[in-house]
Amino acid sequence: MSSSCCTPDGSCHTSAGESTTATAVADSTATTYRVSGMTCGHCKTAITKSVGELAGVISVDVDVAGGLVTVTTDGEADDAAMAAAVDDAGYELTGRA
C-alpha cells in the first residue's frame, strides 16, 4: 500500500495537498441556456445525455417547465458545442439565459 497515491480515507493527494476533485469544482463554471421544444421527462433525459457527453461537462440540470438547461463545466462553456449537442438531441438552444 505504500506505493499508492491514495490516502487512507480513499482520496488522492497532489503535491499541493489538495485533491483533483476539489480543484475541478473550484474552477467550475455554471452556464444557463434557453432551450425550446422541451415538454416532458423524455426531453430532459435526451438533453442530459447529449450535453453530458461533451468534454468538460461536470453536470447538467434541465428545467423543462422553465425551458432552461444549466450546464456546469470545468472551464468556460463552449456555446457552439452546447448548441450542437442540444440540436443532436432534437431541440433548439436559443441563447444564454
XYZ file of N, CA, C and O in Angstrom:
388
model
N 0.803 -1.183 0.000
C 0.000 0.000 0.000
C 0.851 1.254 0.000
O 0.365 2.320 -0.315
N 2.103 1.160 0.302
C 2.940 2.342 0.373
C 3.178 2.972 -0.997
O 3.536 4.127 -1.092
N 2.947 2.234 -2.091
C 3.145 2.792 -3.427
C 1.897 3.505 -3.952
O 1.923 4.110 -5.002
N 0.787 3.457 -3.209
C -0.450 4.086 -3.644
C -0.400 5.594 -3.429
O 0.194 6.085 -2.475
N -1.038 6.335 -4.337
C -1.133 7.786 -4.182
C -2.341 8.172 -3.349
O -2.570 9.344 -3.079
N -3.124 7.183 -2.928
C -4.351 7.463 -2.182
C -4.075 7.493 -0.681
O -3.251 6.753 -0.171
N -4.802 8.347 -0.012
C -4.699 8.445 1.439
C -5.557 7.357 2.064
O -6.372 6.741 1.378
N -5.417 7.103 3.346
C -6.206 6.050 3.999
C -7.718 6.240 3.865
O -8.467 5.273 3.850
N -8.186 7.493 3.716
C -9.628 7.704 3.579
C -10.116 7.518 2.141
O -11.277 7.727 1.842
N -9.217 7.138 1.220
C -9.601 6.846 -0.156
C -9.476 8.011 -1.116
O -9.740 7.871 -2.295
N -9.071 9.176 -0.621
C -8.914 10.315 -1.526
C -7.484 10.364 -2.045
O -6.563 9.871 -1.396
N -7.307 10.945 -3.195
C -5.971 11.077 -3.764
C -5.387 12.419 -3.353
O -6.113 13.370 -3.080
N -4.093 12.503 -3.336
C -3.454 13.757 -2.961
C -2.488 14.202 -4.051
O -2.029 13.419 -4.859
N -2.226 15.500 -4.084
C -1.268 16.065 -5.024
C -0.161 16.716 -4.227
O -0.242 16.853 -3.006
N 0.876 17.167 -4.899
C 1.979 17.817 -4.196
C 1.524 19.106 -3.527
O 2.116 19.575 -2.578
N 0.446 19.698 -4.022
C -0.079 20.922 -3.415
C -0.951 20.609 -2.203
O -1.377 21.513 -1.504
N -1.243 19.333 -1.985
C -2.004 18.944 -0.821
C -3.514 18.997 -1.003
O -4.255 18.874 -0.054
N -4.002 19.189 -2.227
C -5.446 19.199 -2.425
C -5.814 18.157 -3.468
O -5.019 17.795 -4.318
N -7.030 17.668 -3.384
C -7.451 16.627 -4.309
C -7.803 17.223 -5.667
O -8.144 18.391 -5.782
N -7.727 16.391 -6.690
C -8.076 16.825 -8.038
C -9.541 17.231 -8.101
O -9.891 18.202 -8.742
N -10.407 16.525 -7.394
C -11.828 16.849 -7.399
C -12.061 18.249 -6.851
O -12.806 19.023 -7.424
N -11.410 18.603 -5.775
C -11.594 19.933 -5.193
C -11.156 21.014 -6.179
O -11.800 22.038 -6.297
N -10.089 20.778 -6.904
C -9.622 21.752 -7.880
C -10.636 21.901 -9.008
O -10.970 23.004 -9.411
N -11.177 20.787 -9.506
C -12.135 20.851 -10.609
C -13.396 21.595 -10.191
O -13.916 22.399 -10.945
N -13.878 21.348 -8.998
C -15.081 22.018 -8.528
C -14.813 23.507 -8.335
O -15.616 24.340 -8.694
N -13.667 23.855 -7.794
C -13.333 25.255 -7.557
C -13.235 26.033 -8.861
O -13.539 27.215 -8.910
N -12.812 25.382 -9.934
C -12.642 26.041 -11.224
C -13.845 25.870 -12.145
O -13.779 26.216 -13.308
N -14.950 25.347 -11.640
C -16.099 25.075 -12.492
C -16.897 26.344 -12.792
O -16.836 27.325 -12.059
N -17.611 26.289 -13.913
C -18.439 27.407 -14.359
C -19.838 26.885 -14.667
O -19.979 25.917 -15.405
N -20.853 27.536 -14.123
C -22.243 27.173 -14.422
C -22.788 28.177 -15.439
O -22.680 29.387 -15.248
N -23.346 27.663 -16.529
C -23.914 28.494 -17.585
C -25.333 28.006 -17.847
O -25.559 26.809 -18.005
N -26.278 28.941 -17.910
C -27.681 28.577 -18.151
C -28.076 29.012 -19.558
O -27.799 30.136 -19.973
N -28.706 28.083 -20.269
C -29.149 28.307 -21.647
C -30.663 28.199 -21.732
O -31.273 27.430 -20.992
N -31.246 28.932 -22.677
C -32.659 28.778 -23.012
C -32.753 27.713 -24.106
O -32.012 27.777 -25.087
N -33.665 26.770 -23.928
C -33.839 25.692 -24.908
C -35.328 25.577 -25.216
O -36.162 25.490 -24.312
N -35.664 25.587 -26.515
C -37.069 25.470 -26.908
C -37.390 24.047 -27.346
O -36.515 23.312 -27.784
N -38.664 23.685 -27.161
C -39.146 22.389 -27.624
C -39.246 21.333 -26.550
O -39.720 20.236 -26.812
N -38.811 21.626 -25.325
C -38.874 20.628 -24.254
C -40.280 20.604 -23.658
O -40.837 21.657 -23.368
N -40.831 19.390 -23.496
C -42.181 19.276 -22.951
C -42.343 18.199 -21.886
O -43.373 18.172 -21.214
N -41.362 17.299 -21.728
C -41.587 16.162 -20.832
C -40.274 15.590 -20.291
O -39.189 16.079 -20.598
N -40.406 14.530 -19.520
C -39.253 13.847 -18.948
C -38.317 13.263 -19.991
O -37.105 13.205 -19.791
N -38.877 12.818 -21.112
C -38.034 12.287 -22.187
C -37.107 13.381 -22.713
O -35.938 13.142 -23.004
N -37.636 14.601 -22.834
C -36.837 15.739 -23.290
C -35.664 15.958 -22.339
O -34.522 16.146 -22.762
N -35.957 15.922 -21.041
C -34.929 16.121 -20.018
C -33.841 15.061 -20.137
O -32.647 15.373 -20.116
N -34.250 13.816 -20.305
C -33.305 12.715 -20.411
C -32.434 12.848 -21.666
O -31.217 12.668 -21.607
N -33.056 13.177 -22.795
C -32.320 13.288 -24.060
C -31.284 14.406 -23.996
O -30.135 14.234 -24.428
N -31.650 15.552 -23.450
C -30.717 16.684 -23.366
C -29.619 16.394 -22.352
O -28.446 16.661 -22.602
N -29.991 15.824 -21.213
C -28.991 15.497 -20.193
C -27.946 14.547 -20.753
O -26.742 14.734 -20.546
N -28.369 13.558 -21.497
C -27.441 12.574 -22.081
C -26.552 13.224 -23.136
O -25.337 13.076 -23.095
N -27.134 13.957 -24.056
C -26.378 14.547 -25.157
C -25.370 15.584 -24.664
O -24.191 15.546 -25.030
N -25.812 16.504 -23.818
C -24.921 17.547 -23.302
C -23.904 16.943 -22.339
O -22.731 17.328 -22.332
N -24.326 15.970 -21.539
C -23.436 15.343 -20.568
C -22.267 14.603 -21.187
O -21.250 14.380 -20.529
N -22.371 14.226 -22.450
C -21.290 13.522 -23.137
C -20.191 14.459 -23.645
O -19.138 14.002 -24.072
N -20.430 15.775 -23.601
C -19.424 16.729 -24.076
C -18.230 16.766 -23.134
O -18.381 16.659 -21.913
N -17.051 16.958 -23.697
C -15.834 17.080 -22.899
C -15.939 18.285 -21.976
O -16.406 19.349 -22.382
N -15.541 18.106 -20.737
C -15.525 19.199 -19.779
C -16.809 19.414 -19.008
O -16.850 20.229 -18.089
N -17.873 18.687 -19.366
C -19.148 18.858 -18.665
C -19.120 18.056 -17.367
O -18.845 16.866 -17.368
N -19.404 18.749 -16.266
C -19.434 18.124 -14.948
C -20.855 17.705 -14.593
O -21.078 16.618 -14.078
N -21.833 18.589 -14.868
C -23.225 18.252 -14.576
C -24.160 19.021 -15.497
O -23.793 20.049 -16.058
N -25.373 18.480 -15.641
C -26.411 19.086 -16.471
C -27.700 19.092 -15.660
O -28.096 18.059 -15.121
N -28.361 20.250 -15.558
C -29.633 20.365 -14.856
C -30.652 20.932 -15.832
O -30.467 22.047 -16.339
N -31.699 20.166 -16.115
C -32.712 20.573 -17.087
C -34.001 20.951 -16.367
O -34.540 20.166 -15.602
N -34.478 22.178 -16.623
C -35.760 22.667 -16.105
C -36.713 22.722 -17.290
O -36.749 23.709 -18.031
N -37.462 21.638 -17.503
C -38.362 21.527 -18.651
C -39.391 22.648 -18.635
O -39.613 23.324 -19.641
N -40.053 22.861 -17.494
C -41.115 23.875 -17.400
C -40.598 25.280 -17.694
O -41.277 26.077 -18.330
N -39.379 25.574 -17.256
C -38.808 26.899 -17.468
C -38.081 27.044 -18.791
O -37.691 28.149 -19.176
N -37.867 25.923 -19.493
C -37.142 25.963 -20.758
C -35.673 26.298 -20.587
O -35.062 26.920 -21.455
N -35.095 25.861 -19.444
C -33.708 26.206 -19.134
C -32.857 24.960 -18.929
O -33.321 23.956 -18.384
N -31.605 25.050 -19.355
C -30.627 23.992 -19.131
C -29.393 24.654 -18.519
O -28.800 25.550 -19.132
N -29.030 24.235 -17.312
C -27.841 24.763 -16.645
C -26.759 23.705 -16.733
O -26.948 22.564 -16.318
N -25.627 24.107 -17.298
C -24.508 23.198 -17.514
C -23.328 23.674 -16.684
O -22.927 24.835 -16.776
N -22.774 22.781 -15.872
C -21.570 23.090 -15.110
C -20.402 22.432 -15.823
O -20.428 21.234 -16.091
N -19.401 23.243 -16.159
C -18.240 22.766 -16.900
C -16.960 23.034 -16.113
O -16.960 23.843 -15.185
N -15.888 22.383 -16.514
C -14.615 22.554 -15.826
C -13.828 23.762 -16.346
O -12.649 23.893 -16.089
N -14.466 24.626 -17.061
C -13.883 25.858 -17.591
C -15.001 26.643 -18.247
O -16.171 26.428 -17.943
N -14.656 27.515 -19.153
C -15.681 28.290 -19.868
C -16.470 27.363 -20.791
O -15.897 26.518 -21.472
N -17.787 27.525 -20.800
C -18.652 26.693 -21.646
C -18.446 27.041 -23.116
O -18.247 28.196 -23.471
N -18.484 26.024 -23.965
C -18.375 26.189 -25.416
C -19.801 26.250 -25.970
O -20.455 25.228 -26.148
N -20.273 27.488 -26.237
C -21.654 27.673 -26.679
C -21.964 26.907 -27.962
O -23.048 26.340 -28.101
N -21.032 26.866 -28.901
C -21.261 26.164 -30.164
C -21.417 24.660 -29.935
O -22.293 24.020 -30.517
N -20.588 24.095 -29.059
C -20.683 22.662 -28.749
C -21.989 22.363 -28.019
O -22.631 21.343 -28.287
N -22.389 23.257 -27.114
C -23.656 23.074 -26.396
C -24.823 23.103 -27.380
O -25.716 22.263 -27.317
N -24.813 24.075 -28.287
C -25.888 24.195 -29.281
C -25.958 22.939 -30.146
O -27.046 22.434 -30.437
N -24.804 22.424 -30.549
C -24.766 21.219 -31.386
C -25.315 20.008 -30.623
O -26.070 19.205 -31.181
N -24.957 19.885 -29.340
C -25.429 18.755 -28.540
C -26.950 18.838 -28.325
O -27.644 17.831 -28.411
N -27.451 20.036 -28.075
C -28.897 20.224 -27.900
C -29.611 19.913 -29.213
O -30.648 19.249 -29.239
N -29.047 20.372 -30.324
C -29.609 20.103 -31.646
C -29.628 18.595 -31.929
O -30.620 18.068 -32.438
N -28.537 17.898 -31.594
C -28.466 16.445 -31.794
C -29.549 15.725 -31.001
O -30.019 14.660 -31.409
N -29.934 16.306 -29.857
C -30.982 15.702 -29.028
C -32.365 16.014 -29.571
O -33.365 15.444 -29.132
N -32.457 16.947 -30.560
C -33.736 17.257 -31.185
C -34.388 18.532 -30.702
O -35.594 18.738 -30.905
N -33.619 19.408 -30.085
C -34.162 20.646 -29.527
C -33.332 21.830 -30.034
O -32.348 21.655 -30.735
N -33.725 23.043 -29.639
C -33.013 24.227 -30.127
C -32.537 25.092 -28.966
O -33.345 25.529 -28.142
N -31.232 25.311 -28.910
C -30.673 26.226 -27.930
C -30.849 27.627 -28.502
O -30.387 27.913 -29.597
N -31.559 28.500 -27.776
C -31.872 29.815 -28.307
C -31.018 30.925 -27.710
O -31.200 32.087 -28.049
N -30.094 30.584 -26.817
C -29.183 31.573 -26.246
C -28.966 31.360 -24.770
O -29.545 30.474 -24.156
N -28.107 32.198 -24.221
C -27.853 32.141 -22.772
C -28.974 32.850 -22.037
O -29.509 33.838 -22.533
N -29.295 32.349 -20.872
C -30.353 32.969 -20.051
C -29.775 34.073 -19.207
O -28.617 34.132 -18.939
